[in-house]
Amino acid sequence: MLQGSKKAKTMTVFAITWPIFVEMLFHILMGNVDTFMLSHVSDDVVSAVGISRQLIEFTIILFNLLGLGVGVIIAQLLGAGKHKEASQVTASALTFNLVFSLAISILFIVSRDLLLSFYHIPSSIKEHAEIYMMLVGGSLFLEALMLTAGPVIRSHGFTRDTMMVGIGMNIIHVGGNALLIYGWMGLPQLGVMGAAISTIISRIIACVWIFILLYKRTEAPIKLKYYFQMKWRELTAILKIGIPSGLEWLSYQMSQMVVTRIVSFMGATAIATHVYANSIVYFFMMFGMAIGDGTEIVVARLVGSGQKEKAYHQLLRSLRWALGITIVAILSVSFFRQEIMSIFTEDASIISMGATILMFCIVLEPGRVFNHVVINSLRAAGDVKFPLMMAIISMWGIKFPLAYLLGIHFGYGLIGVWIAHACDEWVRGVFHYFRWKGRRWQNKSLLSPAALGQESVSG
């Protein structure tokens, strides 16, 4: 049983994970709804949104520099019973991320053409991509606030709250898309612009909603003055987690962008297939991601209360469950891979190529599970530099050169790119697993024993 909170008895991985899973499902749907609904407009429009979203997701990782760390620090403080300090740190993190994200949002509005110049894309696609980036990118500060408030609510054990926000946000977005993309109820058919406007409206509503829940669920009230009294020591601890973790994800997104650039030289069919396949693969990923996020909260609370042996065995149990569920999901989808691809497009070449990639995911996804689950628990214990080192070595030393060699040089095309991706995931996954088994993370410290309200945090 976790210490430090009267709500600790509810902090089991299953109780935390299933709402996170549902929340992720609807969050992924949020992006894929654009892909699916715009696919009825044209494949060029889908390619434009897919490329724009990659840049936007790249930027969201920057906002998660605090989001990735704040959940861990808040969970550790709650595990130690430091509720007032948790609320003060929450306010400081929100202030910090708001200022940073406003600057980034402005950059997307005024420099969208420069950002898109990284890709080798036709002018017909670029025009749509600029519209989407200006509108959706310009509202990213709302996403940053939600990415900071959400982990705090989850660390308090209320994962169902953030789940409901995710569901509501998606429903609003789908309705807005139907009205503004297709012109239902007499409204103009706005295409890409309609999808972007719908995204903005749903973000505004979700942001207000999540702040109401934040104030309702924190055990110590968040006072207005806390937003101006920056807790620099705790923010530093958050950034010690967030910066390496964020840089690791940043490295992943950058490598994905470079790989997409390689794919862009293969033609419009390859780009569209790559976008569709990635959209579908996100559904495989969310099992490992949800279990990884749920395990992270429990492990952080266990570490905060000094129970490191329990944390060690919790990760191993979670990993077994994540692998089993993911493998069953992949095998199930592989039987209907062509039918799933045909939902998005009628192009026979795209369907055939995409079906091949979905079958290959039987090899890829188990490796990715190791990274999603183990890295989260390493982060919860403060061991964040090792995953960053592995990301740099494997993504840039294995995935990038292999993607070029297999995809372009040896002529395997898109499947060659995905083989390179699988090699990267498995190499990192195996090393992360043995890092946890080696227990080096037990010697890491995020906050001082005094900050955690304990005499010792050693296991």
Short mmCIF file of C-alpha atoms in Angstrom, two decimals:
data_model
loop_
_atom_site.label_atom_id
_atom_site.label_comp_id
_atom_site.label_asym_id
_atom_site.label_seq_id
_atom_site.Cartn_x
_atom_site.Cartn_y
_atom_site.Cartn_z
CA MET A 1 0.00 0.00 0.00
CA LEU A 2 1.36 3.41 -0.92
CA GLN A 3 2.03 5.89 1.85
CA GLY A 4 1.33 9.55 2.18
CA SER A 5 -2.25 9.91 1.04
CA LYS A 6 -5.65 8.73 2.13
CA LYS A 7 -6.29 8.00 -1.59
CA ALA A 8 -3.29 5.69 -1.83
CA LYS A 9 -5.43 2.55 -1.65
CA THR A 10 -6.85 3.36 -5.12
CA MET A 11 -3.40 3.68 -6.70
CA THR A 12 -3.16 0.32 -8.45
CA VAL A 13 -1.81 0.03 -11.97
CA PHE A 14 -5.09 -1.36 -13.31
CA ALA A 15 -7.22 1.35 -11.68
CA ILE A 16 -4.96 4.03 -13.13
CA THR A 17 -4.25 2.47 -16.50
CA TRP A 18 -7.69 1.71 -17.96
CA PRO A 19 -8.82 5.36 -17.90
CA ILE A 20 -5.44 6.38 -19.35
CA PHE A 21 -5.96 3.80 -22.10
CA VAL A 22 -9.41 5.18 -22.94
CA GLU A 23 -8.06 8.73 -22.81
CA MET A 24 -5.23 7.82 -25.18
CA LEU A 25 -7.66 6.04 -27.48
CA PHE A 26 -9.72 9.19 -27.86
CA HIS A 27 -6.62 11.39 -28.07
CA ILE A 28 -5.33 9.27 -30.95
CA LEU A 29 -8.78 9.35 -32.51
CA MET A 30 -8.60 13.15 -32.30
CA GLY A 31 -5.75 13.17 -34.79
CA ASN A 32 -6.95 10.25 -36.87
CA VAL A 33 -10.40 11.76 -37.25
CA ASP A 34 -8.78 14.51 -39.33
CA THR A 35 -7.02 11.88 -41.44
CA PHE A 36 -10.16 9.78 -41.95
CA MET A 37 -12.59 12.62 -42.61
CA LEU A 38 -10.18 14.51 -44.86
CA SER A 39 -9.45 11.32 -46.82
CA HIS A 40 -12.88 11.84 -48.37
CA VAL A 41 -11.60 15.17 -49.72
CA SER A 42 -8.32 13.96 -51.28
CA ASP A 43 -5.11 12.04 -50.55
CA ASP A 44 -3.12 15.28 -51.08
CA VAL A 45 -5.02 16.94 -48.24
CA VAL A 46 -4.31 13.95 -45.98
CA SER A 47 -0.60 14.16 -46.79
CA ALA A 48 -0.62 17.88 -45.97
CA VAL A 49 -2.25 17.34 -42.57
CA GLY A 50 -0.01 14.36 -41.82
CA ILE A 51 3.16 16.35 -42.46
CA SER A 52 1.84 19.36 -40.51
CA ARG A 53 0.89 17.16 -37.57
CA GLN A 54 4.40 15.75 -37.47
CA LEU A 55 5.80 19.24 -36.96
CA ILE A 56 3.10 20.03 -34.40
CA GLU A 57 3.76 16.81 -32.48
CA PHE A 58 7.46 17.62 -32.59
CA THR A 59 6.67 20.91 -30.84
CA ILE A 60 4.37 19.31 -28.27
CA ILE A 61 7.39 17.36 -27.05
CA LEU A 62 8.92 20.71 -26.06
CA PHE A 63 5.89 21.46 -23.91
CA ASN A 64 6.26 18.05 -22.33
CA LEU A 65 9.65 19.11 -20.96
CA LEU A 66 7.61 20.10 -17.92
CA GLY A 67 4.68 17.74 -18.43
CA LEU A 68 6.92 14.65 -18.37
CA GLY A 69 8.60 15.80 -15.17
CA VAL A 70 5.73 17.39 -13.27
CA GLY A 71 3.76 14.14 -13.01
CA VAL A 72 6.76 12.36 -11.46
CA ILE A 73 7.59 15.12 -8.97
CA ILE A 74 3.94 15.60 -7.96
CA ALA A 75 3.52 11.82 -7.48
CA GLN A 76 6.65 11.66 -5.34
CA LEU A 77 5.55 14.63 -3.23
CA LEU A 78 2.10 13.06 -2.75
CA GLY A 79 3.73 9.76 -1.86
CA ALA A 80 5.60 11.64 0.87
CA GLY A 81 2.43 13.44 2.01
CA LYS A 82 3.55 16.93 0.86
CA HIS A 83 0.21 18.15 -0.54
CA LYS A 84 0.70 21.92 -0.18
CA GLU A 85 4.09 21.72 -1.88
CA ALA A 86 2.50 19.72 -4.70
CA SER A 87 -0.02 22.50 -5.36
CA GLN A 88 2.70 25.17 -5.30
CA VAL A 89 4.80 23.21 -7.80
CA THR A 90 1.73 22.75 -10.02
CA ALA A 91 1.15 26.51 -10.22
CA SER A 92 4.81 27.21 -11.00
CA ALA A 93 4.84 24.62 -13.77
CA LEU A 94 1.69 26.07 -15.36
CA THR A 95 3.15 29.59 -15.38
CA PHE A 96 6.42 28.40 -16.88
CA ASN A 97 4.78 26.36 -19.65
CA LEU A 98 2.28 29.10 -20.55
CA VAL A 99 5.00 31.67 -21.22
CA PHE A 100 7.05 29.19 -23.24
CA SER A 101 4.12 27.86 -25.27
CA LEU A 102 2.82 31.31 -26.21
CA ALA A 103 6.19 32.06 -27.83
CA ILE A 104 6.07 28.78 -29.78
CA SER A 105 2.49 29.38 -30.93
CA ILE A 106 3.46 32.77 -32.34
CA LEU A 107 6.39 31.14 -34.14
CA PHE A 108 4.04 28.71 -35.89
CA ILE A 109 1.87 31.57 -37.11
CA VAL A 110 4.62 33.82 -38.47
CA SER A 111 7.13 31.19 -39.67
CA ARG A 112 4.98 28.38 -41.04
CA ASP A 113 6.48 28.64 -44.54
CA LEU A 114 10.01 28.34 -43.15
CA LEU A 115 9.07 25.31 -41.03
CA LEU A 116 7.50 23.50 -43.98
CA SER A 117 10.50 24.18 -46.20
CA PHE A 118 12.23 21.26 -44.43
CA TYR A 119 10.11 18.84 -46.47
CA HIS A 120 10.28 18.14 -50.18
CA ILE A 121 6.54 18.45 -50.88
CA PRO A 122 4.52 19.55 -53.93
CA SER A 123 3.01 23.05 -53.93
CA SER A 124 -0.53 21.63 -53.90
CA ILE A 125 0.17 19.90 -50.58
CA LYS A 126 2.11 22.83 -49.11
CA GLU A 127 -0.81 25.25 -49.42
CA HIS A 128 -3.06 23.02 -47.31
CA ALA A 129 -0.26 22.34 -44.82
CA GLU A 130 0.31 26.07 -44.23
CA ILE A 131 -3.37 26.64 -43.38
CA TYR A 132 -3.40 23.74 -40.91
CA MET A 133 -0.12 24.77 -39.28
CA MET A 134 -1.13 28.41 -38.86
CA LEU A 135 -4.41 27.60 -37.11
CA VAL A 136 -3.63 24.42 -35.17
CA GLY A 137 -0.04 25.46 -34.43
CA GLY A 138 -1.18 28.88 -33.28
CA SER A 139 -3.39 27.32 -30.60
CA LEU A 140 -0.68 25.04 -29.21
CA PHE A 141 -0.45 27.03 -25.96
CA LEU A 142 -3.79 25.47 -24.98
CA GLU A 143 -2.29 22.03 -25.51
CA ALA A 144 0.69 23.00 -23.35
CA LEU A 145 -1.56 23.95 -20.43
CA MET A 146 -3.46 20.66 -20.71
CA LEU A 147 -0.20 18.71 -20.90
CA THR A 148 0.83 20.28 -17.60
CA ALA A 149 -2.49 20.07 -15.73
CA GLY A 150 -3.33 16.55 -16.91
CA PRO A 151 -0.35 14.76 -15.29
CA VAL A 152 -1.08 16.55 -12.00
CA ILE A 153 -4.68 15.28 -11.96
CA ARG A 154 -3.51 11.77 -12.85
CA SER A 155 -0.84 11.83 -10.14
CA HIS A 156 -3.61 12.50 -7.62
CA GLY A 157 -5.25 9.29 -8.82
CA PHE A 158 -8.09 10.81 -10.83
CA THR A 159 -7.31 9.32 -14.22
CA ARG A 160 -11.02 9.02 -14.99
CA ASP A 161 -11.29 12.81 -14.99
CA THR A 162 -8.71 13.28 -17.73
CA MET A 163 -10.32 10.37 -19.57
CA MET A 164 -13.65 12.19 -19.65
CA VAL A 165 -11.96 15.35 -20.94
CA GLY A 166 -10.37 13.31 -23.73
CA ILE A 167 -13.69 11.74 -24.69
CA GLY A 168 -15.52 15.07 -24.62
CA MET A 169 -12.80 16.79 -26.61
CA ASN A 170 -12.97 14.13 -29.30
CA ILE A 171 -16.77 14.22 -29.58
CA ILE A 172 -16.69 18.01 -29.98
CA HIS A 173 -13.95 17.67 -32.60
CA VAL A 174 -15.82 15.05 -34.62
CA GLY A 175 -18.97 17.17 -34.60
CA GLY A 176 -17.02 20.26 -35.61
CA ASN A 177 -15.33 18.36 -38.43
CA ALA A 178 -18.66 17.15 -39.79
CA LEU A 179 -20.02 20.69 -39.78
CA LEU A 180 -16.96 22.49 -41.13
CA ILE A 181 -15.27 19.96 -43.43
CA TYR A 182 -18.40 18.65 -45.16
CA GLY A 183 -20.58 21.73 -44.71
CA TRP A 184 -23.41 20.08 -42.81
CA MET A 185 -26.41 22.16 -41.69
CA GLY A 186 -25.80 24.69 -44.46
CA LEU A 187 -22.29 25.71 -43.30
CA PRO A 188 -19.53 26.24 -45.90
CA GLN A 189 -17.28 23.30 -46.83
CA LEU A 190 -13.93 24.47 -45.47
CA GLY A 191 -11.83 21.31 -45.86
CA VAL A 192 -8.47 21.61 -44.08
CA MET A 193 -9.43 24.96 -42.54
CA GLY A 194 -12.60 23.39 -41.13
CA ALA A 195 -10.61 20.60 -39.46
CA ALA A 196 -8.24 23.19 -37.97
CA ILE A 197 -11.05 25.43 -36.64
CA SER A 198 -12.73 22.39 -35.11
CA THR A 199 -9.45 21.49 -33.38
CA ILE A 200 -9.16 24.99 -31.89
CA ILE A 201 -12.73 25.00 -30.55
CA SER A 202 -12.35 21.57 -28.94
CA ARG A 203 -9.02 22.60 -27.37
CA ILE A 204 -10.54 25.72 -25.80
CA ILE A 205 -13.41 23.77 -24.23
CA ALA A 206 -11.14 20.96 -23.02
CA CYS A 207 -8.64 23.41 -21.50
CA VAL A 208 -11.35 25.16 -19.45
CA TRP A 209 -12.74 21.79 -18.39
CA ILE A 210 -9.39 20.39 -17.23
CA PHE A 211 -8.65 23.49 -15.15
CA ILE A 212 -11.99 23.13 -13.37
CA LEU A 213 -11.05 19.53 -12.53
CA LEU A 214 -7.54 20.57 -11.46
CA TYR A 215 -8.93 22.94 -8.82
CA LYS A 216 -11.49 20.36 -7.72
CA ARG A 217 -9.11 17.42 -7.32
CA THR A 218 -5.93 18.84 -5.77
CA GLU A 219 -5.91 17.99 -2.05
CA ALA A 220 -4.40 21.37 -1.15
CA PRO A 221 -5.99 24.42 -2.86
CA ILE A 222 -4.00 26.19 -5.59
CA LYS A 223 -3.91 29.84 -4.55
CA LEU A 224 -3.55 32.69 -7.04
CA LYS A 225 -0.28 33.86 -5.49
CA TYR A 226 1.30 30.49 -6.21
CA TYR A 227 1.38 31.35 -9.92
CA PHE A 228 3.77 34.22 -9.17
CA GLN A 229 5.86 32.52 -6.45
CA MET A 230 8.03 30.28 -8.60
CA LYS A 231 9.30 27.13 -6.87
CA TRP A 232 12.65 27.08 -8.60
CA ARG A 233 14.14 24.15 -6.70
CA GLU A 234 11.23 21.88 -7.62
CA LEU A 235 11.11 23.28 -11.16
CA THR A 236 14.78 22.41 -11.46
CA ALA A 237 14.01 18.86 -10.33
CA ILE A 238 11.16 18.71 -12.85
CA LEU A 239 13.46 19.92 -15.63
CA LYS A 240 16.09 17.37 -14.62
CA ILE A 241 13.49 14.78 -15.57
CA GLY A 242 11.74 16.72 -18.29
CA ILE A 243 14.71 17.93 -20.31
CA PRO A 244 16.37 14.53 -20.84
CA SER A 245 12.98 12.86 -21.30
CA GLY A 246 11.85 15.62 -23.63
CA LEU A 247 15.10 15.46 -25.58
CA GLU A 248 14.66 11.72 -25.94
CA TRP A 249 11.19 12.22 -27.43
CA LEU A 250 12.53 15.16 -29.42
CA SER A 251 15.20 12.90 -30.86
CA TYR A 252 12.47 10.41 -31.77
CA GLN A 253 10.34 13.03 -33.50
CA MET A 254 13.34 14.51 -35.31
CA SER A 255 14.39 11.06 -36.52
CA GLN A 256 10.82 10.44 -37.66
CA MET A 257 10.83 13.75 -39.53
CA VAL A 258 14.11 12.89 -41.25
CA VAL A 259 12.77 9.44 -42.13
CA THR A 260 9.60 11.06 -43.52
CA ARG A 261 11.82 13.28 -45.64
CA ILE A 262 13.41 10.11 -47.04
CA VAL A 263 9.91 8.74 -47.71
CA SER A 264 8.94 11.99 -49.45
CA PHE A 265 11.48 11.23 -52.19
CA MET A 266 9.61 7.99 -52.91
CA GLY A 267 6.55 9.86 -54.21
CA ALA A 268 3.02 10.84 -53.19
CA THR A 269 1.84 7.22 -52.90
CA ALA A 270 4.58 6.37 -50.39
CA ILE A 271 3.86 9.54 -48.37
CA ALA A 272 0.13 8.77 -48.17
CA THR A 273 0.80 5.13 -47.23
CA HIS A 274 3.28 6.22 -44.54
CA VAL A 275 0.73 8.64 -43.05
CA TYR A 276 -2.11 6.11 -43.08
CA ALA A 277 0.04 3.32 -41.63
CA ASN A 278 1.31 5.55 -38.82
CA SER A 279 -2.26 6.55 -37.99
CA ILE A 280 -3.27 2.90 -37.64
CA VAL A 281 -0.13 1.88 -35.76
CA TYR A 282 -0.90 4.41 -33.03
CA PHE A 283 -3.68 2.05 -31.95
CA PHE A 284 -1.09 -0.69 -31.33
CA MET A 285 1.14 1.70 -29.43
CA MET A 286 -1.50 2.91 -26.98
CA PHE A 287 -1.60 -0.37 -25.02
CA GLY A 288 2.07 -0.10 -24.06
CA MET A 289 1.83 3.66 -23.63
CA ALA A 290 -1.15 3.46 -21.27
CA ILE A 291 0.38 0.72 -19.13
CA GLY A 292 3.66 2.63 -19.14
CA ASP A 293 1.97 5.83 -17.94
CA GLY A 294 -0.02 4.04 -15.27
CA THR A 295 3.04 2.18 -14.04
CA GLU A 296 5.01 5.43 -13.92
CA ILE A 297 2.55 6.99 -11.46
CA VAL A 298 2.61 3.95 -9.17
CA VAL A 299 6.39 3.57 -9.37
CA ALA A 300 6.92 7.28 -8.62
CA ARG A 301 4.69 7.04 -5.54
CA LEU A 302 6.51 3.92 -4.40
CA VAL A 303 9.87 5.62 -4.87
CA GLY A 304 8.59 8.71 -3.05
CA SER A 305 7.59 6.56 -0.09
CA GLY A 306 10.89 4.62 -0.16
CA GLN A 307 9.48 1.29 -1.42
CA LYS A 308 11.95 0.66 -4.25
CA GLU A 309 11.79 -3.15 -4.13
CA LYS A 310 8.04 -3.02 -4.77
CA ALA A 311 8.69 -0.56 -7.59
CA TYR A 312 11.16 -3.00 -9.17
CA HIS A 313 8.69 -5.89 -9.29
CA GLN A 314 5.79 -3.64 -10.36
CA LEU A 315 7.57 -2.74 -13.59
CA LEU A 316 8.23 -6.39 -14.45
CA ARG A 317 4.57 -7.29 -13.92
CA SER A 318 3.41 -4.35 -16.02
CA LEU A 319 5.81 -5.25 -18.83
CA ARG A 320 4.47 -8.79 -19.09
CA TRP A 321 0.89 -7.50 -19.32
CA ALA A 322 1.79 -4.86 -21.90
CA LEU A 323 3.59 -7.37 -24.14
CA GLY A 324 0.74 -9.88 -23.97
CA ILE A 325 -2.02 -7.36 -24.74
CA THR A 326 -0.06 -5.70 -27.56
CA ILE A 327 0.76 -8.99 -29.30
CA VAL A 328 -2.90 -10.10 -29.18
CA ALA A 329 -3.99 -6.74 -30.64
CA ILE A 330 -1.46 -6.89 -33.49
CA LEU A 331 -2.37 -10.45 -34.43
CA SER A 332 -6.07 -9.56 -34.44
CA VAL A 333 -5.60 -6.52 -36.68
CA SER A 334 -3.25 -8.36 -39.07
CA PHE A 335 -6.12 -10.61 -40.22
CA PHE A 336 -8.07 -7.56 -41.44
CA ARG A 337 -5.18 -5.36 -42.58
CA GLN A 338 -6.44 -4.80 -46.13
CA GLU A 339 -9.96 -4.02 -44.98
CA ILE A 340 -8.58 -1.53 -42.44
CA MET A 341 -6.47 0.22 -45.08
CA SER A 342 -9.47 0.40 -47.42
CA ILE A 343 -11.29 2.50 -44.80
CA PHE A 344 -8.89 5.35 -45.57
CA THR A 345 -8.40 5.09 -49.33
CA GLU A 346 -9.51 3.30 -52.49
CA ASP A 347 -6.04 3.41 -54.08
CA ALA A 348 -5.04 -0.24 -54.59
CA SER A 349 -1.30 0.45 -54.40
CA ILE A 350 -1.66 2.29 -51.09
CA ILE A 351 -3.84 -0.49 -49.67
CA SER A 352 -1.37 -3.20 -50.71
CA MET A 353 1.69 -1.38 -49.39
CA GLY A 354 -0.05 -0.40 -46.16
CA ALA A 355 -1.26 -3.97 -45.55
CA THR A 356 2.33 -5.20 -45.85
CA ILE A 357 3.48 -2.68 -43.25
CA LEU A 358 0.69 -3.65 -40.85
CA MET A 359 1.73 -7.28 -41.09
CA PHE A 360 5.34 -6.29 -40.37
CA CYS A 361 4.18 -4.61 -37.14
CA ILE A 362 4.04 -8.11 -35.60
CA VAL A 363 7.84 -7.79 -35.49
CA LEU A 364 8.03 -4.06 -34.68
CA GLU A 365 5.54 -3.45 -31.88
CA PRO A 366 6.77 -5.84 -29.14
CA GLY A 367 10.13 -4.03 -29.26
CA ARG A 368 8.38 -0.71 -28.89
CA VAL A 369 6.51 -1.96 -25.81
CA PHE A 370 9.79 -2.35 -23.91
CA ASN A 371 10.56 1.31 -24.55
CA HIS A 372 7.13 2.64 -23.60
CA VAL A 373 6.89 0.73 -20.33
CA VAL A 374 10.47 0.56 -19.06
CA ILE A 375 11.47 4.14 -19.95
CA ASN A 376 8.48 5.50 -18.00
CA SER A 377 9.52 3.65 -14.87
CA LEU A 378 13.15 4.68 -15.26
CA ARG A 379 11.88 8.26 -15.46
CA ALA A 380 9.73 7.77 -12.35
CA ALA A 381 12.88 6.78 -10.45
CA GLY A 382 14.93 9.67 -11.86
CA ASP A 383 17.08 7.61 -14.26
CA VAL A 384 16.57 9.74 -17.37
CA LYS A 385 20.03 10.19 -18.88
CA PHE A 386 20.43 6.58 -19.98
CA PRO A 387 17.29 6.53 -22.21
CA LEU A 388 18.45 9.80 -23.79
CA MET A 389 21.87 8.33 -24.54
CA MET A 390 20.29 5.24 -26.08
CA ALA A 391 17.94 7.39 -28.16
CA ILE A 392 20.80 9.35 -29.69
CA ILE A 393 22.93 6.26 -30.38
CA SER A 394 20.17 4.03 -31.78
CA MET A 395 17.94 6.50 -33.63
CA TRP A 396 20.78 8.30 -35.37
CA GLY A 397 23.27 5.45 -35.54
CA ILE A 398 20.82 2.71 -36.60
CA LYS A 399 17.40 3.94 -37.74
CA PHE A 400 18.43 6.91 -39.90
CA PRO A 401 21.28 5.26 -41.87
CA LEU A 402 19.35 1.99 -42.23
CA ALA A 403 16.25 3.83 -43.49
CA TYR A 404 18.32 5.42 -46.25
CA LEU A 405 20.26 2.27 -47.10
CA LEU A 406 17.27 -0.08 -47.16
CA GLY A 407 14.68 2.37 -48.45
CA ILE A 408 16.66 4.28 -51.10
CA HIS A 409 20.04 2.67 -51.77
CA PHE A 410 18.92 -0.96 -51.90
CA GLY A 411 15.48 -0.09 -53.26
CA TYR A 412 13.24 -1.75 -50.65
CA GLY A 413 11.15 1.40 -50.48
CA LEU A 414 8.76 2.05 -47.62
CA ILE A 415 9.11 -1.42 -46.07
CA GLY A 416 12.87 -0.82 -45.82
CA VAL A 417 12.18 2.31 -43.78
CA TRP A 418 9.95 0.39 -41.39
CA ILE A 419 12.53 -2.39 -40.99
CA ALA A 420 15.01 0.28 -39.88
CA HIS A 421 12.44 1.54 -37.38
CA ALA A 422 12.02 -1.96 -35.92
CA CYS A 423 15.77 -2.39 -35.49
CA ASP A 424 15.93 0.87 -33.52
CA GLU A 425 13.02 -0.08 -31.23
CA TRP A 426 14.39 -3.51 -30.40
CA VAL A 427 17.95 -2.33 -29.71
CA ARG A 428 16.75 0.38 -27.32
CA GLY A 429 14.12 -1.88 -25.74
CA VAL A 430 16.60 -4.62 -24.84
CA PHE A 431 19.10 -2.15 -23.35
CA HIS A 432 16.40 -0.42 -21.29
CA TYR A 433 15.17 -3.75 -19.93
CA PHE A 434 18.62 -4.73 -18.70
CA ARG A 435 19.11 -1.24 -17.27
CA TRP A 436 16.08 -1.82 -15.03
CA LYS A 437 17.20 -5.34 -14.14
CA GLY A 438 20.61 -3.95 -13.17
CA ARG A 439 18.92 -1.67 -10.57
CA ARG A 440 21.17 1.33 -11.27
CA TRP A 441 18.04 3.51 -11.06
CA GLN A 442 17.79 2.81 -7.32
CA ASN A 443 20.73 5.15 -6.70
CA LYS A 444 19.10 8.10 -8.43
CA SER A 445 17.51 10.98 -6.50
CA LEU A 446 15.04 13.58 -7.80
CA LEU A 447 14.38 15.55 -4.62
CA SER A 448 16.28 15.65 -1.37
CA PRO A 449 14.99 13.53 1.54
CA ALA A 450 13.96 16.79 3.24
CA ALA A 451 11.90 17.82 0.23
CA LEU A 452 10.11 14.48 0.34
CA GLY A 453 9.55 14.77 4.05
CA GLN A 454 11.52 11.61 4.80
CA GLU A 455 14.67 10.76 6.67
CA SER A 456 15.77 8.51 3.86
CA VAL A 457 14.63 7.62 0.39
CA SER A 458 16.93 4.68 -0.08
CA GLY A 459 15.36 1.33 -0.76
#
